[in-house]
Tab-separated table of C-alpha atoms in Angstrom:
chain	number	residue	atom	x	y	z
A	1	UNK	CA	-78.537	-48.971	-147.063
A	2	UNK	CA	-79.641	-46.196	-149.087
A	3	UNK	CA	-82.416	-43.805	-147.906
A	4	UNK	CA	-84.206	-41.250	-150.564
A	5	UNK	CA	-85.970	-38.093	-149.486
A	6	UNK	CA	-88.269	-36.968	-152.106
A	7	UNK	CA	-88.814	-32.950	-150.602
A	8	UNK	CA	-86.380	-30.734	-149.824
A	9	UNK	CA	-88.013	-28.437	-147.178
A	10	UNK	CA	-87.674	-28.827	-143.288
A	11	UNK	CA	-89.364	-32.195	-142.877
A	12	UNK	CA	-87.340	-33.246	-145.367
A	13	UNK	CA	-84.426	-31.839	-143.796
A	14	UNK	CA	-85.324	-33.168	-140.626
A	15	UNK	CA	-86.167	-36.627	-141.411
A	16	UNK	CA	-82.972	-36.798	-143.454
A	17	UNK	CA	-81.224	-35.705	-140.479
A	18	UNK	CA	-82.452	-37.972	-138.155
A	19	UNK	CA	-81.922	-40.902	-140.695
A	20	UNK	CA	-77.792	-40.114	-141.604
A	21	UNK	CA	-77.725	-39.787	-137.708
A	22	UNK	CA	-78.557	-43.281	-137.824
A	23	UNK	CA	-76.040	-44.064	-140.286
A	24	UNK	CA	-78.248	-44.460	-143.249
A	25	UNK	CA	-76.639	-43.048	-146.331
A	26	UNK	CA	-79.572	-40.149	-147.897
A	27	UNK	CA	-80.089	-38.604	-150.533
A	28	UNK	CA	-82.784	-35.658	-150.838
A	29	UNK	CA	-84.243	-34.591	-154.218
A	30	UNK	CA	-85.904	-31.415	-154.194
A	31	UNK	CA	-87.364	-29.409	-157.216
A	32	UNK	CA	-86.386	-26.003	-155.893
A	33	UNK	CA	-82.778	-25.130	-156.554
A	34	UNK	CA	-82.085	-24.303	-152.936
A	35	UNK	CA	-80.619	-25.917	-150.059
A	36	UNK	CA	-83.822	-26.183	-147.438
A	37	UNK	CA	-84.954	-22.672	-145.601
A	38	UNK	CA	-87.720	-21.123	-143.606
A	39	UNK	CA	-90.340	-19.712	-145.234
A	40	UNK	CA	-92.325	-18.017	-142.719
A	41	UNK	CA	-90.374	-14.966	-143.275
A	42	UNK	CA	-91.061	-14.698	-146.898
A	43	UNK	CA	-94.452	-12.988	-146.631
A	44	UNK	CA	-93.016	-10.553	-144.017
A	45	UNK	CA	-88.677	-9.850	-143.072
A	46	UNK	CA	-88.363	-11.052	-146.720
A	47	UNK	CA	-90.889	-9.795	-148.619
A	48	UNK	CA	-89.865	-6.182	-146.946
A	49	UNK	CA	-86.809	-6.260	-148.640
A	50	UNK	CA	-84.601	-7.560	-145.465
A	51	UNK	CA	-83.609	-11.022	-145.948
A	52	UNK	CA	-82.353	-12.765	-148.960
A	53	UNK	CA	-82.877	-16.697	-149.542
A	54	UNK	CA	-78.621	-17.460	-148.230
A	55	UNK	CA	-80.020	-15.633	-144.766
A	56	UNK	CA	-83.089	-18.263	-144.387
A	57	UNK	CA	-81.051	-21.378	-144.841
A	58	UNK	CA	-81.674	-24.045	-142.326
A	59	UNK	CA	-78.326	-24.823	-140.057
A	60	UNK	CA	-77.123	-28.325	-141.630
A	61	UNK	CA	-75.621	-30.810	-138.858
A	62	UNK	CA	-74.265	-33.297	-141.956
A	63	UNK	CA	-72.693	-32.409	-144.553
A	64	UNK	CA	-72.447	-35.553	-146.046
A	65	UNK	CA	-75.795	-35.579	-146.832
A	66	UNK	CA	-76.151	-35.778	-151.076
A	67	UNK	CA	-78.547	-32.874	-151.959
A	68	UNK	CA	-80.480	-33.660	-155.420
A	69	UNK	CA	-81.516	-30.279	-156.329
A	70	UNK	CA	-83.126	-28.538	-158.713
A	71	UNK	CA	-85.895	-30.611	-160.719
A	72	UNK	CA	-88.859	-32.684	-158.982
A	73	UNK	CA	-89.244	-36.390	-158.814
A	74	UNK	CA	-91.431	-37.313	-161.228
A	75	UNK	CA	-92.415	-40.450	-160.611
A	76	UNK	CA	-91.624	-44.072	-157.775
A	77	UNK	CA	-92.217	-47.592	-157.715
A	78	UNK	CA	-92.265	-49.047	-154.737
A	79	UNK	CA	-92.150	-52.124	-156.097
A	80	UNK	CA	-88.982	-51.849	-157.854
A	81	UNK	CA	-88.077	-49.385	-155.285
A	82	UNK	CA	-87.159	-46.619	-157.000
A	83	UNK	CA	-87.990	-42.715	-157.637
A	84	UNK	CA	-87.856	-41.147	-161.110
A	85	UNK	CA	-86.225	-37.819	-162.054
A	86	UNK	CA	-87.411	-37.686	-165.722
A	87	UNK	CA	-85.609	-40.689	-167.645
A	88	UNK	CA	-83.023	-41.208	-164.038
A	89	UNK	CA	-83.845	-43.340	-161.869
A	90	UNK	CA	-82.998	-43.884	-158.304
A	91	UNK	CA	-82.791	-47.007	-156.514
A	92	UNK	CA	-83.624	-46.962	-152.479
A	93	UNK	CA	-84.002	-49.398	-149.808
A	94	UNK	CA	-86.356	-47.006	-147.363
A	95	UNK	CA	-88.033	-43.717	-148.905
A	96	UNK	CA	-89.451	-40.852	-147.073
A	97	UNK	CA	-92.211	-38.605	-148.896
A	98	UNK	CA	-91.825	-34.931	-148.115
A	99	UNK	CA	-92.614	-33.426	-151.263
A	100	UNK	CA	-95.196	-30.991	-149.730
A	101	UNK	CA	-97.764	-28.874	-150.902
A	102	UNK	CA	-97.702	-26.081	-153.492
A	103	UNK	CA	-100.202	-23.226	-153.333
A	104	UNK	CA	-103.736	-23.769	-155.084
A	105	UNK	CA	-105.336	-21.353	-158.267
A	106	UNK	CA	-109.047	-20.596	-158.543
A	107	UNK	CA	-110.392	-22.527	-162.033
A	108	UNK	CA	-111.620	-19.472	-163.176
A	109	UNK	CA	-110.989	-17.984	-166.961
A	110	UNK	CA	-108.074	-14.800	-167.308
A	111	UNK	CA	-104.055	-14.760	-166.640
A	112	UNK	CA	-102.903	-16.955	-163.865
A	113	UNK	CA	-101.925	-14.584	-160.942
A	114	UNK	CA	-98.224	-15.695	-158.866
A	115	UNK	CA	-98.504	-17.022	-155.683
A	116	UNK	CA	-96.075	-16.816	-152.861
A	117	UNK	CA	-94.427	-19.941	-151.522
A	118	UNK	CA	-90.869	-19.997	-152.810
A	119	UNK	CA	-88.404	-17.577	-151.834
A	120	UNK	CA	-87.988	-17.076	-155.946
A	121	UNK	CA	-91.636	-15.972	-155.644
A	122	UNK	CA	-90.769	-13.477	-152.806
A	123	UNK	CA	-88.125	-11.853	-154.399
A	124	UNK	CA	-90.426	-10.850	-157.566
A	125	UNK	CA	-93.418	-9.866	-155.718
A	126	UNK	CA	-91.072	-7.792	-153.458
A	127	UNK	CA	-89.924	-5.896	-156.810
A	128	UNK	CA	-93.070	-4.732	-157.879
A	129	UNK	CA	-94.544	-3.889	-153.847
A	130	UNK	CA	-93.364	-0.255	-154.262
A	131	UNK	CA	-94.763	2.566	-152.352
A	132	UNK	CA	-98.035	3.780	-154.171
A	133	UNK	CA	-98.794	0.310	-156.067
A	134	UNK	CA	-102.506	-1.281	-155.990
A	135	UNK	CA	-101.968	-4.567	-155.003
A	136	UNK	CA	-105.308	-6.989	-154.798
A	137	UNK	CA	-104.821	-9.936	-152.522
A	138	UNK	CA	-107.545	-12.849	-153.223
A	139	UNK	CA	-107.570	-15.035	-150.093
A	140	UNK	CA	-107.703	-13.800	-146.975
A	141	UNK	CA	-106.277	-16.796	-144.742
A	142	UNK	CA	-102.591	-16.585	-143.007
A	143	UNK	CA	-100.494	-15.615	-146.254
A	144	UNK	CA	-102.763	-13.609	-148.014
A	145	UNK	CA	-103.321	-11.375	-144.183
A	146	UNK	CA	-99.799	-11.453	-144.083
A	147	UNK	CA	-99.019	-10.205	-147.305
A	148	UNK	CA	-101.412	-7.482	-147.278
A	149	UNK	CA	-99.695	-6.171	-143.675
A	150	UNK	CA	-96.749	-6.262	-145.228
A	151	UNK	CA	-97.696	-4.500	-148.138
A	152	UNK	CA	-98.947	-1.487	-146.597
A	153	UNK	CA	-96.296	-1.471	-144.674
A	154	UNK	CA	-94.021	-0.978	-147.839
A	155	UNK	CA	-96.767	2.188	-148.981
A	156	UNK	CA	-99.060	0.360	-151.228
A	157	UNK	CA	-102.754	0.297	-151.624
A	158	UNK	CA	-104.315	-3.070	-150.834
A	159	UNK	CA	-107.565	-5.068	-151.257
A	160	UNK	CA	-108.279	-8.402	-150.354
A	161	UNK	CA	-110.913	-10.601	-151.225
A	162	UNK	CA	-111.954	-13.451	-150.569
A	163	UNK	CA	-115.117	-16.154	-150.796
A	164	UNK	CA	-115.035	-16.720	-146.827
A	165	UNK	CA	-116.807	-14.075	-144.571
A	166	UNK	CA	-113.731	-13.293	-142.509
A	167	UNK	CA	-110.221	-13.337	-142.978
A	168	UNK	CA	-108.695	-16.394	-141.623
A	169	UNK	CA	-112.047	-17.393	-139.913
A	170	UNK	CA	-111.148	-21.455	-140.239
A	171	UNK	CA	-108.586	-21.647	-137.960
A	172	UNK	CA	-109.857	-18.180	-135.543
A	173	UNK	CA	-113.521	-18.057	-136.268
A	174	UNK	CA	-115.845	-15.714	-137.139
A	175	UNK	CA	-115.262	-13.528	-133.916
A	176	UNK	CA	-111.621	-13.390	-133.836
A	177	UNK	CA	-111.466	-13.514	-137.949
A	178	UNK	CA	-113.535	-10.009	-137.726
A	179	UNK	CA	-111.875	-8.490	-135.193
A	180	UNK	CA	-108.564	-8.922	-137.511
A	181	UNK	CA	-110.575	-7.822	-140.520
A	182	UNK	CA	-110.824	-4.188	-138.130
A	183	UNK	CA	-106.990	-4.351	-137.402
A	184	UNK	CA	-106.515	-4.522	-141.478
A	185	UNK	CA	-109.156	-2.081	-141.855
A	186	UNK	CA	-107.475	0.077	-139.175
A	187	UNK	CA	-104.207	0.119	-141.091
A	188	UNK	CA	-105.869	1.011	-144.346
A	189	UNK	CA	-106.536	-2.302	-145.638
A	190	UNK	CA	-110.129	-2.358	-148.208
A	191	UNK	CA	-112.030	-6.183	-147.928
A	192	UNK	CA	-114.336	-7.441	-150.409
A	193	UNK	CA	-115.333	-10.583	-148.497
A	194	UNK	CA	-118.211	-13.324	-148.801
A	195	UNK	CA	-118.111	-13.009	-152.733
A	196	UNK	CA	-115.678	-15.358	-155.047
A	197	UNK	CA	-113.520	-14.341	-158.145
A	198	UNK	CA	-115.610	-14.836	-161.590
A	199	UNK	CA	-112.657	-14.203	-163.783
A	200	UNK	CA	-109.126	-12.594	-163.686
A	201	UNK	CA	-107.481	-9.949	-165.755
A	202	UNK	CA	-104.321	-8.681	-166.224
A	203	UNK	CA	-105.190	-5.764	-164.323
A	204	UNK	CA	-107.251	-7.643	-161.461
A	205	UNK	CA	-110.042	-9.351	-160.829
A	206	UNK	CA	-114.198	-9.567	-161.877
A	207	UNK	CA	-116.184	-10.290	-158.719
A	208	UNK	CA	-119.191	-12.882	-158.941
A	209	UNK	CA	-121.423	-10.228	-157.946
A	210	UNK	CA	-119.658	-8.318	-161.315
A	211	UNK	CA	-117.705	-5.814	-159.303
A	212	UNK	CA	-114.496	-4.804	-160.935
A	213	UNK	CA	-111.460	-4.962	-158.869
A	214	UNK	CA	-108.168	-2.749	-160.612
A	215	UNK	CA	-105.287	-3.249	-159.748
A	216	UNK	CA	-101.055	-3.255	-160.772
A	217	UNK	CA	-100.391	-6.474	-158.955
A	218	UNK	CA	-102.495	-9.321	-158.173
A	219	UNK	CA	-101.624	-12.290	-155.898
A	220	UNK	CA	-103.480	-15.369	-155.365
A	221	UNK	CA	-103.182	-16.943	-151.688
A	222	UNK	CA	-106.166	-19.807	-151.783
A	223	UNK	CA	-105.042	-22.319	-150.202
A	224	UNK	CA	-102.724	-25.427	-151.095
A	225	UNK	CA	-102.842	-28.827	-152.879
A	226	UNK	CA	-100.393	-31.527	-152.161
A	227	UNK	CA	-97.383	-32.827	-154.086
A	228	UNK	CA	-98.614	-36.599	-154.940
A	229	UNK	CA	-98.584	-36.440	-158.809
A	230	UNK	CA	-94.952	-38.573	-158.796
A	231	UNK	CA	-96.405	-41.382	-156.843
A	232	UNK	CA	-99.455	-42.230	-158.668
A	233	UNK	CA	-99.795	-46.069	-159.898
A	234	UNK	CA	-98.598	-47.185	-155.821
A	235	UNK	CA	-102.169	-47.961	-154.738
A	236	UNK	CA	-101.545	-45.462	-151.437
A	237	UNK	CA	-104.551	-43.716	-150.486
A	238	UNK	CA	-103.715	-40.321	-151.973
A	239	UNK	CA	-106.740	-38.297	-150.902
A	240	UNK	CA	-105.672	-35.007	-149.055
A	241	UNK	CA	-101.892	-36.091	-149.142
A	242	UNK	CA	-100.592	-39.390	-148.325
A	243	UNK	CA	-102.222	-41.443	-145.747
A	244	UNK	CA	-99.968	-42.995	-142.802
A	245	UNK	CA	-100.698	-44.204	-139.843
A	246	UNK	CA	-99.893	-42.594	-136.348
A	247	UNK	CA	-96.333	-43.290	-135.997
A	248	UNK	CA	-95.876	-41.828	-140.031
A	249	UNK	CA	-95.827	-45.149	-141.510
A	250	UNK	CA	-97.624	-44.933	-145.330
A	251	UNK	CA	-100.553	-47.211	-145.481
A	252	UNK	CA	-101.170	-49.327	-147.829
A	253	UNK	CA	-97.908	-50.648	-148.806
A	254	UNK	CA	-95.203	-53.474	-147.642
A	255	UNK	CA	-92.380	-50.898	-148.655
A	256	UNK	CA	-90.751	-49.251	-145.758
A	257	UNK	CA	-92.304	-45.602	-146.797
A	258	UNK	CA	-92.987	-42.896	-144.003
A	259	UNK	CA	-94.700	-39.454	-145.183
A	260	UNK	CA	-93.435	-36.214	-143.387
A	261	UNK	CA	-95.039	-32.674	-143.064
A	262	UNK	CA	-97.226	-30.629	-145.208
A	263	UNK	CA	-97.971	-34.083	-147.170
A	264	UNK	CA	-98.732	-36.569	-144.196
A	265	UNK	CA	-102.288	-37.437	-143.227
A	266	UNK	CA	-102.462	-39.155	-139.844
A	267	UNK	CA	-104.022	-39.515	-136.709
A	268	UNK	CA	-102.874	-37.437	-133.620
A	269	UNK	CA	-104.515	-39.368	-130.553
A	270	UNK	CA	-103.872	-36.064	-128.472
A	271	UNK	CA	-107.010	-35.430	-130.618
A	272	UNK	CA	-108.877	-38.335	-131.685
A	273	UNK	CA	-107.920	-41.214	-134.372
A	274	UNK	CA	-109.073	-39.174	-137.577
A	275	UNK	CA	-105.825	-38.807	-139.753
A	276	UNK	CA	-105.708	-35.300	-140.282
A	277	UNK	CA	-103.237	-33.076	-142.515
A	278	UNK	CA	-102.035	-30.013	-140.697
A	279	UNK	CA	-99.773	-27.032	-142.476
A	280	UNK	CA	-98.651	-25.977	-139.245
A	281	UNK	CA	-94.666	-24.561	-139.036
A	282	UNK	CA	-93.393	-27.183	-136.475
A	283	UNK	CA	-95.016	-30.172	-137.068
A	284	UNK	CA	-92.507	-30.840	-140.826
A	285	UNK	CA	-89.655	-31.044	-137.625
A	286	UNK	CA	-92.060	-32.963	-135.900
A	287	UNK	CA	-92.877	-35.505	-137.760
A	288	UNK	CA	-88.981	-35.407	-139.299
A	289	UNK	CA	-87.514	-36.705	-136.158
A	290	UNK	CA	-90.561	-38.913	-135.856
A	291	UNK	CA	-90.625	-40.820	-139.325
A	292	UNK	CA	-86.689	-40.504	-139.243
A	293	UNK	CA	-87.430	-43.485	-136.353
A	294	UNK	CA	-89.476	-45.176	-137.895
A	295	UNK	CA	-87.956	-45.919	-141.164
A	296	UNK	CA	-84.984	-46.370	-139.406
A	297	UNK	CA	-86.839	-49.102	-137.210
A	298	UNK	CA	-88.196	-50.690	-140.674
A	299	UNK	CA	-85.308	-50.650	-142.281
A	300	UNK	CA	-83.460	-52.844	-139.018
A	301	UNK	CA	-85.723	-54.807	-139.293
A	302	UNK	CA	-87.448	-54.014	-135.861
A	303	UNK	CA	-91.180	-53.379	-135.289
A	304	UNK	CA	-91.767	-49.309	-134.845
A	305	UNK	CA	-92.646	-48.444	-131.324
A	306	UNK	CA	-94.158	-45.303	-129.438
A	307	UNK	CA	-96.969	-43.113	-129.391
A	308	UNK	CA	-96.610	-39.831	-131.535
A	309	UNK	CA	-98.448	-36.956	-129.804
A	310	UNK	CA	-96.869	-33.959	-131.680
A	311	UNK	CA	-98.580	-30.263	-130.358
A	312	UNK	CA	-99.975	-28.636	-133.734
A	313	UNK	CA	-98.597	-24.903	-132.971
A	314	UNK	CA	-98.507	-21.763	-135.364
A	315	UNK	CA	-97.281	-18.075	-135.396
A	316	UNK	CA	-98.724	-15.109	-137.375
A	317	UNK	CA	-96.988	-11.223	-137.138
A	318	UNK	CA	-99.727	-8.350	-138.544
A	319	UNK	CA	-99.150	-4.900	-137.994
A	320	UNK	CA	-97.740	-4.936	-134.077
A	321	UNK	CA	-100.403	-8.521	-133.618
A	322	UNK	CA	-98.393	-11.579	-132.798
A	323	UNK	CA	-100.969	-14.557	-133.154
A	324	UNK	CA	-100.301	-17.635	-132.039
A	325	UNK	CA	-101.461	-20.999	-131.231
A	326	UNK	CA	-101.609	-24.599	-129.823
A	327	UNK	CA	-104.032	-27.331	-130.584
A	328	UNK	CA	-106.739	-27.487	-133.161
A	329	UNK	CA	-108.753	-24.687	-132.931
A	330	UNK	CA	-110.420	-25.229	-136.160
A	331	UNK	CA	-112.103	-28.120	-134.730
A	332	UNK	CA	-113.603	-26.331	-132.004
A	333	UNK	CA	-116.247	-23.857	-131.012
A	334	UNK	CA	-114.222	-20.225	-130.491
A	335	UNK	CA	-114.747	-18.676	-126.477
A	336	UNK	CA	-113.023	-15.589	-125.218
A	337	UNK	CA	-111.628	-16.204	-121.810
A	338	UNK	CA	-108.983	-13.171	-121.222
A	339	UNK	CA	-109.478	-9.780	-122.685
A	340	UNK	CA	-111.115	-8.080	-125.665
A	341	UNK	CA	-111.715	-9.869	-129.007
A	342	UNK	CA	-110.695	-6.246	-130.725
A	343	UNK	CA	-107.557	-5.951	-128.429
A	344	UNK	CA	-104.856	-8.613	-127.002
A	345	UNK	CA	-106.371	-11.752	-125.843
A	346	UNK	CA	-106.416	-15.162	-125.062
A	347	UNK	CA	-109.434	-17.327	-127.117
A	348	UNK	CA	-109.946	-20.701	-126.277
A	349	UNK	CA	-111.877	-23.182	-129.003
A	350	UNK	CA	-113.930	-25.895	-127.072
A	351	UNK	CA	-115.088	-29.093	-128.868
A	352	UNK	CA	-117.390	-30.989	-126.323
A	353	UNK	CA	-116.090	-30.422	-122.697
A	354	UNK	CA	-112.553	-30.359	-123.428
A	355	UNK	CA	-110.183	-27.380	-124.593
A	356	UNK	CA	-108.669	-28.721	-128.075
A	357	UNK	CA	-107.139	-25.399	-129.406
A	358	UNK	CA	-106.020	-22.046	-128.519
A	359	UNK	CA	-105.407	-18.224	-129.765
A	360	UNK	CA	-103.466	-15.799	-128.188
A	361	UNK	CA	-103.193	-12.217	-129.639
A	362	UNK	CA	-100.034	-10.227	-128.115
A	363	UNK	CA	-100.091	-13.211	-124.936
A	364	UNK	CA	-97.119	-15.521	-125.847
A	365	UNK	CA	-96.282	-16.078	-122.298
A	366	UNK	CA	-100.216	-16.651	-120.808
A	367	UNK	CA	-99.921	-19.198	-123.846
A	368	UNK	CA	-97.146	-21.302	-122.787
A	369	UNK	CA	-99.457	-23.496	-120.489
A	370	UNK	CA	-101.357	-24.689	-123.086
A	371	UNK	CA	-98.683	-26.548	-124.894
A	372	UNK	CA	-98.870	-29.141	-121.450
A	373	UNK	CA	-102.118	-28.913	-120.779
A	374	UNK	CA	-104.570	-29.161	-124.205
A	375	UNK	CA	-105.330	-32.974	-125.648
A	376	UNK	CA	-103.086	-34.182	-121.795
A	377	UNK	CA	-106.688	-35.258	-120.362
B	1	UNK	CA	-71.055	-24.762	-125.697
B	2	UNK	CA	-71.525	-21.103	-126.647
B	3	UNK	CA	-75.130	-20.283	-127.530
B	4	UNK	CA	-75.971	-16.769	-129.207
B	5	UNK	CA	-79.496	-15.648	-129.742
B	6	UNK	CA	-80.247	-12.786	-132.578
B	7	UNK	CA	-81.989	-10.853	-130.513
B	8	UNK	CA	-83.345	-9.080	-133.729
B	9	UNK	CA	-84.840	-12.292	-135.129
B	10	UNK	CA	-86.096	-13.210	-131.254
B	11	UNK	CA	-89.930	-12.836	-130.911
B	12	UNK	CA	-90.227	-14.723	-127.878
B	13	UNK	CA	-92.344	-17.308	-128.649
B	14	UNK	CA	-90.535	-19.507	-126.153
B	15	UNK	CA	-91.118	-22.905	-127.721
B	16	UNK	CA	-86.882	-23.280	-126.942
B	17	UNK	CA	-87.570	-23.269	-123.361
B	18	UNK	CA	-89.927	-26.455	-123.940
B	19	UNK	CA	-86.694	-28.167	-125.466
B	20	UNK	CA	-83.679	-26.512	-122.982
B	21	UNK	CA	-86.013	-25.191	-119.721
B	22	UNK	CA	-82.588	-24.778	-118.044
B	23	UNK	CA	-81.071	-22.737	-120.500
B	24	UNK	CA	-84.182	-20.863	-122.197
B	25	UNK	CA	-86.509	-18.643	-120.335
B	26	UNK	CA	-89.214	-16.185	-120.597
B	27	UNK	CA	-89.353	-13.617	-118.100
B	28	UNK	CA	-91.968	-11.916	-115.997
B	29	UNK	CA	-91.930	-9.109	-118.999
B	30	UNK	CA	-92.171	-12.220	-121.547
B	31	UNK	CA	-89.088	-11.677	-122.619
B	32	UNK	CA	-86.364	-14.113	-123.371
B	33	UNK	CA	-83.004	-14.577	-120.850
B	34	UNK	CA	-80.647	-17.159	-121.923
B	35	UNK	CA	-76.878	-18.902	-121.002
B	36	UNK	CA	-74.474	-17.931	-123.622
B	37	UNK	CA	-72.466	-20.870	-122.260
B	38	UNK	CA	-73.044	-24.367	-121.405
B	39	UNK	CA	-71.839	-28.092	-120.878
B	40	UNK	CA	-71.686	-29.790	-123.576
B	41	UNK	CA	-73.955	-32.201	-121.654
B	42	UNK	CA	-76.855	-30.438	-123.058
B	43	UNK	CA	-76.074	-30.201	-126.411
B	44	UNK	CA	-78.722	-32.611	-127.754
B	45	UNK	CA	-81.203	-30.434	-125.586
B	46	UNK	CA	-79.455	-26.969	-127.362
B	47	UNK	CA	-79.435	-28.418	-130.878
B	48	UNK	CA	-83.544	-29.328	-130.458
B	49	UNK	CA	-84.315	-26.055	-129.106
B	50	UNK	CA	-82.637	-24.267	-132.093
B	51	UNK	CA	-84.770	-26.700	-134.427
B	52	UNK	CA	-88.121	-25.444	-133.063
B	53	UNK	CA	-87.321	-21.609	-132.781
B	54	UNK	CA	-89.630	-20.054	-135.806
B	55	UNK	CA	-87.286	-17.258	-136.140
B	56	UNK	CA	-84.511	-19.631	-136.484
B	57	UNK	CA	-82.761	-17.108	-134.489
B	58	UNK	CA	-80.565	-19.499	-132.193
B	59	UNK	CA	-77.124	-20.295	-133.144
B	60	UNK	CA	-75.024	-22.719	-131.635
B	61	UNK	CA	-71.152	-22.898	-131.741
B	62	UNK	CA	-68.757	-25.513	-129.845
């Protein structure tokens, strides 16, 4: 039985994995031309000038996997059970949606800035990051941060704005998210924050309050907007990805279909039952190995069994900062529990009685706990 | 099993020692010790904690 992986990142990687472990035979069509790799490192190792694409490639444990890659699926009927590459078409028995996210632009009038989410799109922003160049970042959440620490870094003069009031205040809060905005400012970093972008030009931006940003390179890092054009005309619930239930079975459909990563909406009952969609690095190997199962399950004709309780956790290098965190701290209320917001510390997010995400700044080891202990109760 | 870390990748996040406890640790400095060589028995508990390191920094050889 033939298995198709529409997605070529790491869920997809993962999920086809787990599936040829099974014995399936996959195939994994991916629009980029490269074999899957980590992107984390492209707004920082990469973006300094360290690591080239061949250096981020994922270890492979089958290589009889058949990688499609190189141009998008463009369409699927689950019906006839098939996925479209332009006029091709490709006929499966189970299919697993991985096709991901790609970054969002602001629908404002003026030249479309790039964006940074391939490693193509590293390597030509990391050409024209030279010592002395004004770059203007617009968003200020984890890549945009990211890419302006890197940036000065490399010499160059950076701004960031952005509509929220703080940089990455959605998943830190407003405490934590200012505190950052003083480690930027620190380093030489200018904000512009609270005010969105009225229009863009080829030498940067017009605020809504009519400042005039200048700058030689602009990059826009707003945010992201799922991959579900190709599988319109299903009747799947397509709102904010692609729904599925808990154990990453796609709703709305008799097809054996499981959504991994980036893409998949679903509840986490470590939380609650609210299907959520979380861009967090390890949940596309999460839910890889997890919908790997149950397609496999489907496809043997055997009722998929389990609870899936993956730990949402995510890693951020600024300057000499390591963030990181466990949970969902985004859906709770931000408290400082171990040292200084404007130094290392440890910042737990409370949502009722219960501890349901946390952020440690320089603390990776006082961290570890949490992983057990947050959503156990 | 030989195991090698890149200890220039390495941040330490120590989400391998979830996956391997007995052959990942973090210690008292936060830092990470490892064995560079181990039964085979733990392979499928090597090969996971290689999958979660964010740094992708853990290679694995037979």
């Amino acid at each position: 039985m033939t298995v198709i992986v529409v997605g070529a990142g790491l869920g997809g990687l993962r999920a086809a994995e787990s599936l040829r472990g099974q014995g399936f035979e996959v195939m994994v069509i991916g629009d980029e031309p490269h074999l899957p790799y980590n992107r984390p490192p492209l707004s920082k190792e990469s973006l300094k000038g360290g690591v080239e694409v061949e250096g981020l490639h994922f270890r492979r444990k089958h290589d009889d996997i058949d990688w499609r890659l190189g141009a998008a699926a463009t369409g699927c009927s689950l019906d006839q059970r098939a996925v479209y590459v332009d006029d091709a078409k490709y006929p499966f028995e189970g299919l697993v949606i991985a096709s991901g996210i790609r970054p969002r632009h602001l629908p404002v009038p003026g030249p479309q800035p790039p964006v940074l989410r391939t490693a193509d799109d590293a390597l030509r922003l990391r050409e024209r990051l030279t010592p002395g160049t004004r770059l203007l970042v617009v968003g200020a959440g984890f890549i945009g941060c990211e890419v302006a620490a890197t940036a000065r870094q490399l010499g160059c003069e950076v701004m960031v704005t952005a509509f929220d009031a703080e940089p990455m205040i959605r998943p830190l809060g407003a405490e934590l998210g200012a505190a950052m905005k003083a480690h930027h400012e620190a380093h030489g970093v200018e904000f512009r924050l609270g005010v969105g972008v009225a229009e863009f030009h080829e030498d940067g931006a017009t605020l809504a309050d009519g400042t005039r940003l200048t700058a030689d390179v602009v990059i826009e890092a707003v945010g992201s907007v799922p991959n579900v054009e190709w599988l319109h005309g299903n009747d799947l619930d397509l709102t904010d990805g692609v729904l599925a239930d808990n154990l990453l079975q796609v709703a709305g459909t008799d097809a054996p279909v499981v959504a991994v990563g980036d893409i998949a909406r679903y509840p986490n009952p470590r939380f609650d039952d609210v299907p959520r969609r979380i861009e967090h690095w390890n949940l596309p190997t999460e839910t890889g190995k997890r919908a790997g199962q149950t397609l496999g399950s489907l496809l043997r004709g055997e009722i998929p069994e389990g609870d899936f309780r993956p730990m949402p956790a995510f890693w951020s290098d600024q300057y000499d900062l390591g963030l990181q965190s466990y949970g969902q701290p985004a859906l709770g209320t931000a408290v400082l529990v171990d040292g200084e917001w404007s130094g290392d510390c440890i910042v737990e997010y409370v949502r009722g009685d219960e501890v349901i995400g946390v952020v440690g700044v320089n603390r990776t080891k006082d961290l570890m706990r949490y992983r057990q202990d947050i959503g156990s109760a | 099993m030989k195991i090698t870390v890149d200890m220039d990748k390495c941040q330490h996040y120590g989400q391998c020692t979830f996956e391997a406890p007995t052959v990942f640790a973090l210690n008292d400095d936060g830092k990470l010790e490892y064995q560079g060589e181990v039964d085979d028995s733990l392979a499928d508990q090597v090969e996971a904690a290689a999958d979660v390191c964010p740094m992708q920094a853990i290679e694995i050889a037979p």
